[in-house]
Tab-separated table of C-alpha atoms in Angstrom:
chain	number	residue	atom	x	y	z
H	50	MET	CA	-44.952	6.720	49.046
H	51	PHE	CA	-48.553	7.700	49.687
H	52	THR	CA	-49.841	10.903	51.210
H	53	LEU	CA	-53.239	9.925	52.515
H	54	ILE	CA	-55.848	11.406	54.778
H	55	SER	CA	-57.229	8.203	56.215
H	56	CYS	CA	-58.861	6.608	59.181
H	57	LYS	CA	-57.524	3.563	60.994
H	58	SER	CA	-59.723	0.601	60.263
H	59	GLN	CA	-60.281	-2.740	61.933
H	60	GLN	CA	-63.172	-3.521	59.629
H	61	THR	CA	-63.288	-6.108	56.916
H	62	ALA	CA	-65.015	-5.657	53.597
H	63	GLU	CA	-67.487	-8.241	52.409
H	64	ASP	CA	-67.638	-8.805	48.657
H	65	LYS	CA	-64.461	-6.795	48.396
H	66	GLU	CA	-62.580	-6.587	45.118
H	67	LEU	CA	-58.821	-7.121	45.181
H	68	TYR	CA	-56.685	-4.734	43.120
H	69	VAL	CA	-52.957	-5.006	42.448
H	70	SER	CA	-50.633	-2.080	41.792
H	71	GLY	CA	-49.650	-1.500	38.204
H	72	TYR	CA	-47.646	1.690	37.998
H	73	MET	CA	-47.368	5.246	39.230
H	74	ASN	CA	-46.866	8.339	37.092
H	75	GLU	CA	-48.666	7.638	33.820
H	76	ALA	CA	-45.911	9.286	31.770
H	77	ARG	CA	-42.999	7.358	33.292
H	78	ASN	CA	-44.771	4.098	34.135
H	79	ILE	CA	-42.918	3.364	37.376
H	80	PRO	CA	-43.873	0.058	39.056
H	81	PHE	CA	-44.664	-0.006	42.767
H	82	LYS	CA	-45.726	-2.655	45.284
H	83	SER	CA	-49.190	-2.421	46.816
H	84	PHE	CA	-52.539	-4.194	47.141
H	85	ILE	CA	-55.901	-2.609	47.895
H	86	TYR	CA	-59.479	-3.735	48.353
H	87	VAL	CA	-62.290	-1.662	46.889
H	88	HIS	CA	-65.766	-2.061	48.378
H	89	LYS	CA	-68.600	0.303	47.465
H	90	ASP	CA	-67.331	3.794	48.372
H	91	SER	CA	-64.346	2.651	50.466
H	92	VAL	CA	-60.740	1.757	49.718
H	93	PHE	CA	-58.821	-0.524	52.071
H	94	MET	CA	-55.030	-0.272	51.955
H	95	LEU	CA	-53.085	-3.459	52.780
H	96	ASN	CA	-49.748	-3.486	54.583
H	97	LYS	CA	-46.749	-5.681	53.796
H	98	ASP	CA	-48.327	-8.496	55.819
H	99	LEU	CA	-51.400	-8.291	53.543
H	100	GLN	CA	-53.570	-7.053	56.391
H	101	ILE	CA	-55.896	-4.045	56.136
H	102	GLU	CA	-53.921	-1.121	57.525
H	103	PHE	CA	-56.365	1.731	56.982
H	104	SER	CA	-59.253	2.803	54.798
H	105	PHE	CA	-60.426	5.970	53.096
H	106	SER	CA	-63.399	7.134	51.091
H	107	THR	CA	-63.511	7.169	47.314
H	108	ASN	CA	-65.074	10.637	47.572
H	109	GLU	CA	-62.872	13.625	46.836
H	110	ILE	CA	-60.783	14.750	49.811
H	111	ILE	CA	-59.496	18.308	50.160
H	112	SER	CA	-57.409	19.438	53.116
H	113	ASN	CA	-54.971	22.348	53.332
H	114	ASN	CA	-52.865	22.102	50.166
H	115	PHE	CA	-53.862	18.512	49.421
H	116	GLN	CA	-56.478	17.090	47.076
H	117	GLN	CA	-57.197	13.410	46.526
H	118	ARG	CA	-59.463	11.921	43.865
H	119	CYS	CA	-60.340	8.325	43.055
H	120	ILE	CA	-61.275	7.331	39.509
H	121	LYS	CA	-62.652	3.904	38.628
H	122	ASN	CA	-62.681	3.036	34.936
H	123	GLY	CA	-63.546	-0.564	34.148
H	124	ASN	CA	-60.927	-2.779	35.807
H	125	LYS	CA	-58.641	0.182	36.503
H	126	PHE	CA	-58.665	2.163	39.751
H	127	SER	CA	-56.625	5.375	39.893
H	128	LEU	CA	-55.667	7.416	42.915
H	129	ILE	CA	-54.773	11.003	41.958
H	130	GLN	CA	-53.095	13.259	44.521
H	131	THR	CA	-52.487	16.944	43.893
H	132	ASN	CA	-50.536	19.533	45.822
H	133	THR	CA	-52.861	22.466	45.196
H	134	GLU	CA	-50.146	24.970	46.088
H	135	THR	CA	-47.479	23.722	43.677
H	136	GLY	CA	-49.723	21.931	41.190
H	137	GLN	CA	-47.627	18.765	41.463
H	138	ILE	CA	-49.646	15.635	40.652
H	139	THR	CA	-48.849	12.101	41.758
H	140	ASP	CA	-50.937	9.317	40.276
H	141	PHE	CA	-51.163	5.662	41.328
H	142	HIS	CA	-52.871	3.086	39.117
H	143	TYR	CA	-54.286	-0.254	40.282
H	144	PHE	CA	-55.922	-3.065	38.332
H	145	LYS	CA	-58.552	-5.582	39.368
H	146	THR	CA	-56.998	-9.009	39.843
H	147	GLN	CA	-58.162	-12.003	37.848
H	148	PRO	CA	-60.251	-14.654	39.649
H	149	ASN	CA	-58.021	-17.574	38.586
H	150	GLU	CA	-57.092	-19.524	41.717
H	151	LEU	CA	-53.567	-20.813	42.325
H	152	SER	CA	-51.841	-21.701	45.591
H	153	LYS	CA	-48.105	-21.524	46.141
H	154	ALA	CA	-48.097	-25.261	46.901
H	155	SER	CA	-49.799	-26.055	43.593
H	156	PHE	CA	-47.451	-23.737	41.697
H	157	THR	CA	-44.446	-25.412	43.310
H	158	GLU	CA	-45.657	-28.862	42.356
H	159	LYS	CA	-46.582	-28.053	38.750
H	160	PHE	CA	-44.209	-25.323	37.591
H	161	LEU	CA	-41.098	-25.028	39.779
H	162	ASN	CA	-37.693	-25.970	38.300
H	163	LYS	CA	-39.106	-26.351	34.791
H	164	THR	CA	-38.426	-24.310	31.658
H	165	PHE	CA	-41.229	-22.349	30.013
H	166	SER	CA	-41.077	-20.030	27.024
H	167	THR	CA	-43.137	-17.438	25.197
H	168	GLU	CA	-42.740	-15.131	22.219
H	169	ILE	CA	-42.923	-11.416	22.971
H	170	PRO	CA	-43.304	-8.576	20.440
H	171	LYS	CA	-40.716	-6.442	22.236
H	172	THR	CA	-39.006	-5.983	25.559
H	173	LEU	CA	-40.247	-3.264	27.893
H	174	SER	CA	-37.126	-1.239	27.108
H	175	SER	CA	-36.794	-1.151	23.315
H	176	PRO	CA	-39.060	-0.729	20.269
H	177	ASN	CA	-38.974	-3.671	17.867
H	178	SER	CA	-40.580	-4.802	14.639
H	179	ASP	CA	-38.106	-7.208	13.024
H	180	PHE	CA	-36.728	-9.450	15.768
H	181	ASP	CA	-38.615	-12.560	16.828
H	182	ILE	CA	-37.971	-12.542	20.575
H	183	VAL	CA	-38.277	-15.670	22.712
H	184	LYS	CA	-38.389	-15.239	26.482
H	185	ASN	CA	-37.584	-18.271	28.655
H	186	VAL	CA	-38.222	-18.520	32.400
H	187	VAL	CA	-37.313	-21.056	35.068
H	188	PHE	CA	-38.899	-20.389	38.454
H	189	LEU	CA	-36.919	-21.664	41.437
H	190	LYS	CA	-37.700	-21.648	45.160
H	191	ASP	CA	-36.663	-18.027	45.719
H	192	SER	CA	-35.420	-16.834	42.325
H	193	VAL	CA	-36.162	-16.908	38.616
H	194	ASN	CA	-33.813	-17.436	35.686
H	195	ILE	CA	-34.812	-15.456	32.590
H	196	SER	CA	-33.288	-15.471	29.128
H	197	TYR	CA	-34.061	-13.553	25.947
H	198	GLU	CA	-33.271	-14.921	22.490
H	199	TYR	CA	-33.335	-12.578	19.498
H	200	TYR	CA	-34.048	-14.285	16.167
H	201	TYR	CA	-33.913	-12.840	12.675
H	202	ASP	CA	-34.583	-14.859	9.539
H	203	ASP	CA	-34.710	-17.971	11.786
H	204	ILE	CA	-31.153	-17.309	12.996
H	205	LYS	CA	-30.381	-16.678	16.656
H	206	ILE	CA	-28.709	-13.279	16.456
H	207	TYR	CA	-28.082	-12.686	20.157
H	208	ALA	CA	-29.075	-14.034	23.572
H	209	GLU	CA	-28.870	-12.710	27.119
H	210	LYS	CA	-29.772	-13.992	30.573
H	211	GLU	CA	-30.377	-12.829	34.121
H	212	SER	CA	-31.201	-14.323	37.505
H	213	LEU	CA	-33.423	-12.379	39.903
H	214	PRO	CA	-34.482	-13.020	43.509
H	215	VAL	CA	-38.264	-13.206	43.798
H	216	ASN	CA	-41.103	-13.273	46.297
H	217	TYR	CA	-44.244	-15.345	45.864
H	218	ILE	CA	-47.332	-13.704	47.372
H	219	GLU	CA	-50.505	-15.703	47.912
H	220	ILE	CA	-53.625	-13.674	48.654
H	221	ASP	CA	-57.298	-14.618	48.303
H	222	ASN	CA	-56.340	-17.882	46.572
H	223	ARG	CA	-54.401	-15.978	43.927
H	224	LEU	CA	-50.650	-16.061	43.406
H	225	PHE	CA	-48.339	-13.198	42.492
H	226	VAL	CA	-44.600	-12.948	41.973
H	227	ASN	CA	-42.293	-9.945	42.047
H	228	GLU	CA	-38.608	-9.184	42.307
H	229	ASN	CA	-37.380	-9.396	45.884
H	230	SER	CA	-35.714	-6.071	46.569
H	231	GLU	CA	-35.645	-3.473	49.308
H	232	SER	CA	-36.973	-0.916	46.853
H	233	ASN	CA	-40.700	-0.224	46.608
H	234	PHE	CA	-40.296	-0.047	42.855
H	235	SER	CA	-40.894	-3.502	41.449
H	236	ARG	CA	-43.740	-4.994	39.471
H	237	PHE	CA	-46.285	-7.615	40.507
H	238	TYR	CA	-47.081	-10.411	38.055
H	239	GLN	CA	-50.184	-12.524	38.611
H	240	ILE	CA	-49.568	-16.181	37.781
H	241	ILE	CA	-52.591	-17.597	35.981
H	242	PRO	CA	-52.640	-21.394	35.544
H	243	LYS	CA	-53.628	-22.781	32.149
H	244	GLY	CA	-53.531	-26.561	32.548
H	245	ASN	CA	-49.866	-27.567	32.435
H	246	ASP	CA	-48.883	-24.076	31.298
H	247	PHE	CA	-49.405	-20.592	32.740
H	248	GLU	CA	-49.692	-16.913	31.930
H	249	LEU	CA	-47.989	-13.957	33.592
H	250	LEU	CA	-50.247	-10.917	33.793
H	251	SER	CA	-48.824	-7.487	34.580
H	252	TYR	CA	-49.582	-3.851	33.917
H	253	GLY	CA	-46.306	-2.422	32.673
H	254	GLU	CA	-48.161	-0.343	30.108
H	255	THR	CA	-51.553	1.350	30.064
H	256	LEU	CA	-53.038	-1.957	28.885
H	257	PRO	CA	-52.610	-5.435	30.380
H	258	VAL	CA	-49.428	-7.271	29.400
H	259	ILE	CA	-50.074	-11.009	29.061
H	260	GLU	CA	-47.206	-13.440	28.518
H	261	LYS	CA	-48.413	-16.954	27.622
H	262	TYR	CA	-45.846	-19.571	28.647
H	263	GLN	CA	-45.604	-23.154	27.462
H	264	ALA	CA	-43.370	-25.925	28.744
H	265	LYS	CA	-40.237	-26.691	26.741
H	266	SER	CA	-37.003	-28.608	27.119
H	267	GLU	CA	-34.225	-27.080	29.191
H	268	THR	CA	-32.282	-24.305	27.464
H	269	ASN	CA	-28.482	-24.273	27.620
H	270	THR	CA	-27.645	-20.647	28.434
H	271	SER	CA	-23.965	-21.116	29.275
H	272	ASP	CA	-22.820	-18.906	26.389
H	273	TYR	CA	-25.520	-16.236	26.815
H	274	SER	CA	-24.473	-12.728	27.846
H	275	THR	CA	-25.489	-11.648	31.345
H	276	TYR	CA	-27.590	-8.494	31.440
H	277	SER	CA	-30.247	-6.918	33.663
H	278	THR	CA	-31.954	-3.571	33.660
H	279	CYS	CA	-31.642	-1.703	36.944
H	280	LEU	CA	-35.359	-0.939	37.186
H	281	ASP	CA	-38.329	-2.845	35.784
H	282	SER	CA	-39.895	0.232	34.237
H	283	ARG	CA	-39.855	2.312	31.097
H	284	PRO	CA	-36.302	3.665	30.674
H	285	GLY	CA	-35.331	7.268	30.169
H	286	GLU	CA	-34.316	8.457	26.724
H	287	TYR	CA	-30.718	9.114	25.699
H	288	TYR	CA	-31.466	12.819	25.201
H	289	PHE	CA	-32.813	13.404	28.747
H	290	ASN	CA	-30.628	15.934	30.591
H	291	ASN	CA	-27.329	15.719	28.702
H	292	ASP	CA	-27.206	13.338	25.756
H	293	VAL	CA	-25.940	9.863	26.596
H	294	GLY	CA	-23.788	8.677	23.704
H	295	TYR	CA	-20.627	6.792	22.881
H	296	ALA	CA	-17.729	8.615	24.522
H	297	LYS	CA	-15.391	8.522	21.509
H	298	GLY	CA	-18.013	9.873	19.137
H	299	ASN	CA	-19.946	8.588	16.156
H	300	GLN	CA	-17.172	8.997	13.591
H	301	TYR	CA	-14.801	6.847	15.615
H	302	LEU	CA	-17.591	4.314	16.069
H	303	LEU	CA	-18.363	4.329	12.337
H	304	ARG	CA	-14.729	3.668	11.406
H	305	GLN	CA	-14.517	0.771	13.855
H	306	ILE	CA	-17.739	-0.785	12.597
H	307	GLN	CA	-16.779	-0.418	8.934
H	308	GLN	CA	-13.508	-2.317	9.376
H	309	ASN	CA	-15.023	-5.799	9.540
H	310	ALA	CA	-18.654	-5.242	8.606
H	311	PRO	CA	-20.087	-7.805	6.172
H	312	GLU	CA	-21.869	-6.414	3.132
H	313	SER	CA	-25.573	-6.818	2.402
H	314	GLY	CA	-25.577	-7.310	-1.374
H	315	SER	CA	-26.621	-4.155	-3.193
H	316	ASP	CA	-29.170	-3.150	-0.556
H	317	ASN	CA	-29.968	0.472	0.245
H	318	GLY	CA	-31.795	1.799	3.281
H	319	TYR	CA	-31.516	2.032	7.037
H	320	ILE	CA	-30.989	-0.409	9.901
H	321	THR	CA	-31.966	0.815	13.373
H	322	VAL	CA	-30.750	-1.164	16.371
H	323	HIS	CA	-32.464	-0.217	19.627
H	324	PHE	CA	-30.882	-1.080	22.966
H	325	THR	CA	-30.884	-0.209	26.651
H	326	ILE	CA	-27.935	1.093	28.670
H	327	ASN	CA	-28.343	0.177	32.329
H	328	CYS	CA	-27.014	2.045	35.352
H	329	HIS	CA	-23.788	-0.013	35.175
H	330	GLN	CA	-23.250	1.115	31.553
H	331	ASN	CA	-23.909	-2.373	30.189
H	332	VAL	CA	-25.927	-2.863	27.006
H	333	GLY	CA	-28.817	-5.242	26.264
H	334	ARG	CA	-32.580	-5.559	25.564
H	335	PHE	CA	-32.355	-5.152	21.806
H	336	GLY	CA	-34.893	-4.178	19.180
H	337	LEU	CA	-34.610	-4.014	15.391
H	338	GLU	CA	-36.281	-1.872	12.732
H	339	GLN	CA	-35.381	-1.806	9.022
H	340	MET	CA	-36.541	0.286	6.086
H	341	ASN	CA	-35.564	1.118	2.528
H	342	ARG	CA	-34.774	4.545	1.100
H	343	LYS	CA	-38.514	5.199	0.749
H	344	TYR	CA	-38.968	4.485	4.483
H	345	GLN	CA	-40.857	1.277	3.783
H	346	PRO	CA	-40.205	-2.028	5.614
H	347	ALA	CA	-37.122	-3.831	4.318
H	348	GLN	CA	-34.878	-6.780	5.113
H	349	PHE	CA	-31.099	-6.807	5.193
H	350	ASP	CA	-28.652	-9.681	5.418
H	351	ALA	CA	-28.748	-11.603	8.719
H	352	GLU	CA	-24.950	-11.657	8.946
H	353	LEU	CA	-24.855	-7.858	8.935
H	354	ILE	CA	-27.606	-7.646	11.578
H	355	GLN	CA	-25.747	-10.073	13.820
H	356	TYR	CA	-22.504	-8.168	13.387
H	357	LEU	CA	-24.095	-4.837	14.347
H	358	VAL	CA	-25.915	-6.185	17.407
H	359	ASN	CA	-22.858	-7.984	18.749
H	360	PHE	CA	-20.672	-4.929	18.136
H	361	ILE	CA	-23.055	-2.657	20.051
H	362	ALA	CA	-23.375	-5.191	22.876
H	363	GLN	CA	-19.657	-4.822	23.623
H	364	LEU	CA	-19.720	-1.029	23.997
H	365	ASP	CA	-19.132	0.203	27.540
H	366	GLU	CA	-17.782	3.762	27.282
H	367	TRP	CA	-20.752	6.112	27.445
H	368	GLU	CA	-20.527	9.891	27.655
H	369	ASN	CA	-22.702	11.412	30.412
H	370	ALA	CA	-23.389	7.890	31.681
H	371	ASP	CA	-23.221	9.213	35.245
H	372	LYS	CA	-26.588	10.846	34.512
H	373	ILE	CA	-28.225	7.443	33.950
H	374	ASP	CA	-28.558	6.604	37.641
H	375	SER	CA	-29.896	10.059	38.422
H	376	GLY	CA	-32.909	9.245	40.561
H	377	MET	CA	-35.247	10.145	37.685
H	378	TYR	CA	-34.491	6.897	35.871
H	379	ARG	CA	-31.920	4.125	36.110
H	380	ASP	CA	-31.758	2.851	32.539
H	381	VAL	CA	-31.640	4.610	29.180
H	382	HIS	CA	-33.135	3.648	25.826
H	383	ALA	CA	-30.830	4.511	22.927
H	384	PHE	CA	-30.452	3.516	19.293
H	385	TYR	CA	-28.110	3.667	16.329
H	386	MET	CA	-29.432	4.093	12.812
H	387	PHE	CA	-27.047	2.842	10.136
H	388	LYS	CA	-27.293	4.108	6.578
H	389	ILE	CA	-26.714	1.354	4.020
H	390	GLU	CA	-25.643	2.182	0.454
H	391	ASN	CA	-24.959	-0.626	-2.025
H	392	GLY	CA	-24.792	-3.052	0.881
H	393	LYS	CA	-22.179	-1.054	2.822
H	394	ILE	CA	-22.479	1.008	6.019
H	395	THR	CA	-21.839	4.648	5.111
H	396	ASP	CA	-23.193	6.661	8.044
H	397	ILE	CA	-24.471	6.422	11.597
H	398	CYS	CA	-26.792	8.579	13.669
H	399	PRO	CA	-27.949	10.123	15.962
């Protein structure tokens, strides 16, 4: 992944600061797996066994067609590499870890096999303003069960679940968890204990993402839909390359939706349902935005919202879906905006 001009190092760094990888490529926000130490004007790269593999200077390095710069801004440390011949830039962004101590043994004793939940403003994949989203997690010995519940007007509109293999990494009395995969592209989450509860800290955006979990009773997820994104990163957009859309077209889709759609009184405006199509052409990770004809926030009937979300969740015929798993991205964010006139669905776009 890295192109580095470095020197082999057997040295250790006193008073070193531990940084965890956040993402590469600022525009695409791709997670990657790496730890570094920063000490004065040196960077120490750790290998998969969490041992110092090599070190390099934070000073600018120029050699042949290669330029490397290090930028430290607060708790963020960025490594910028440029091919001076082609102008191609690759950027890696690390974040200083929090000092909160937690051992794997302590985590196992306090948090394993228990259900914890938090409210999140949106999923990583889809914009959202009108759903109240509850995220539940159950950490097991080598996996985690996650479920998302989408509420609107205090009604559970939809729910989905996934189970992922995970690794627990203990380093410098701090504990991290990430998806266990052969790919280098997964995200580290630092587990921060808060009494009988905990927080998950990650850097899936340009700012820290903090999920504050509290213990709750076990959730019955037997009737939840099963859905996972193929990559824990910002998805591509439906209009990248060729448009990804419903194979039978919007007019066919509109006719099918109109057949059994409940009405929403005499309401007028627009309902936008955001969702993510994964590399298997499955749909999930919903978001909801509503507005009136003056483009101001609005609320429509919960029965209509539930109908639309569940209808979209069943769609599995996507035109140009072979472009989704293209190497550039593995999931696609899409949306449908429904025009509502006198409580009835009259149009759909894009």
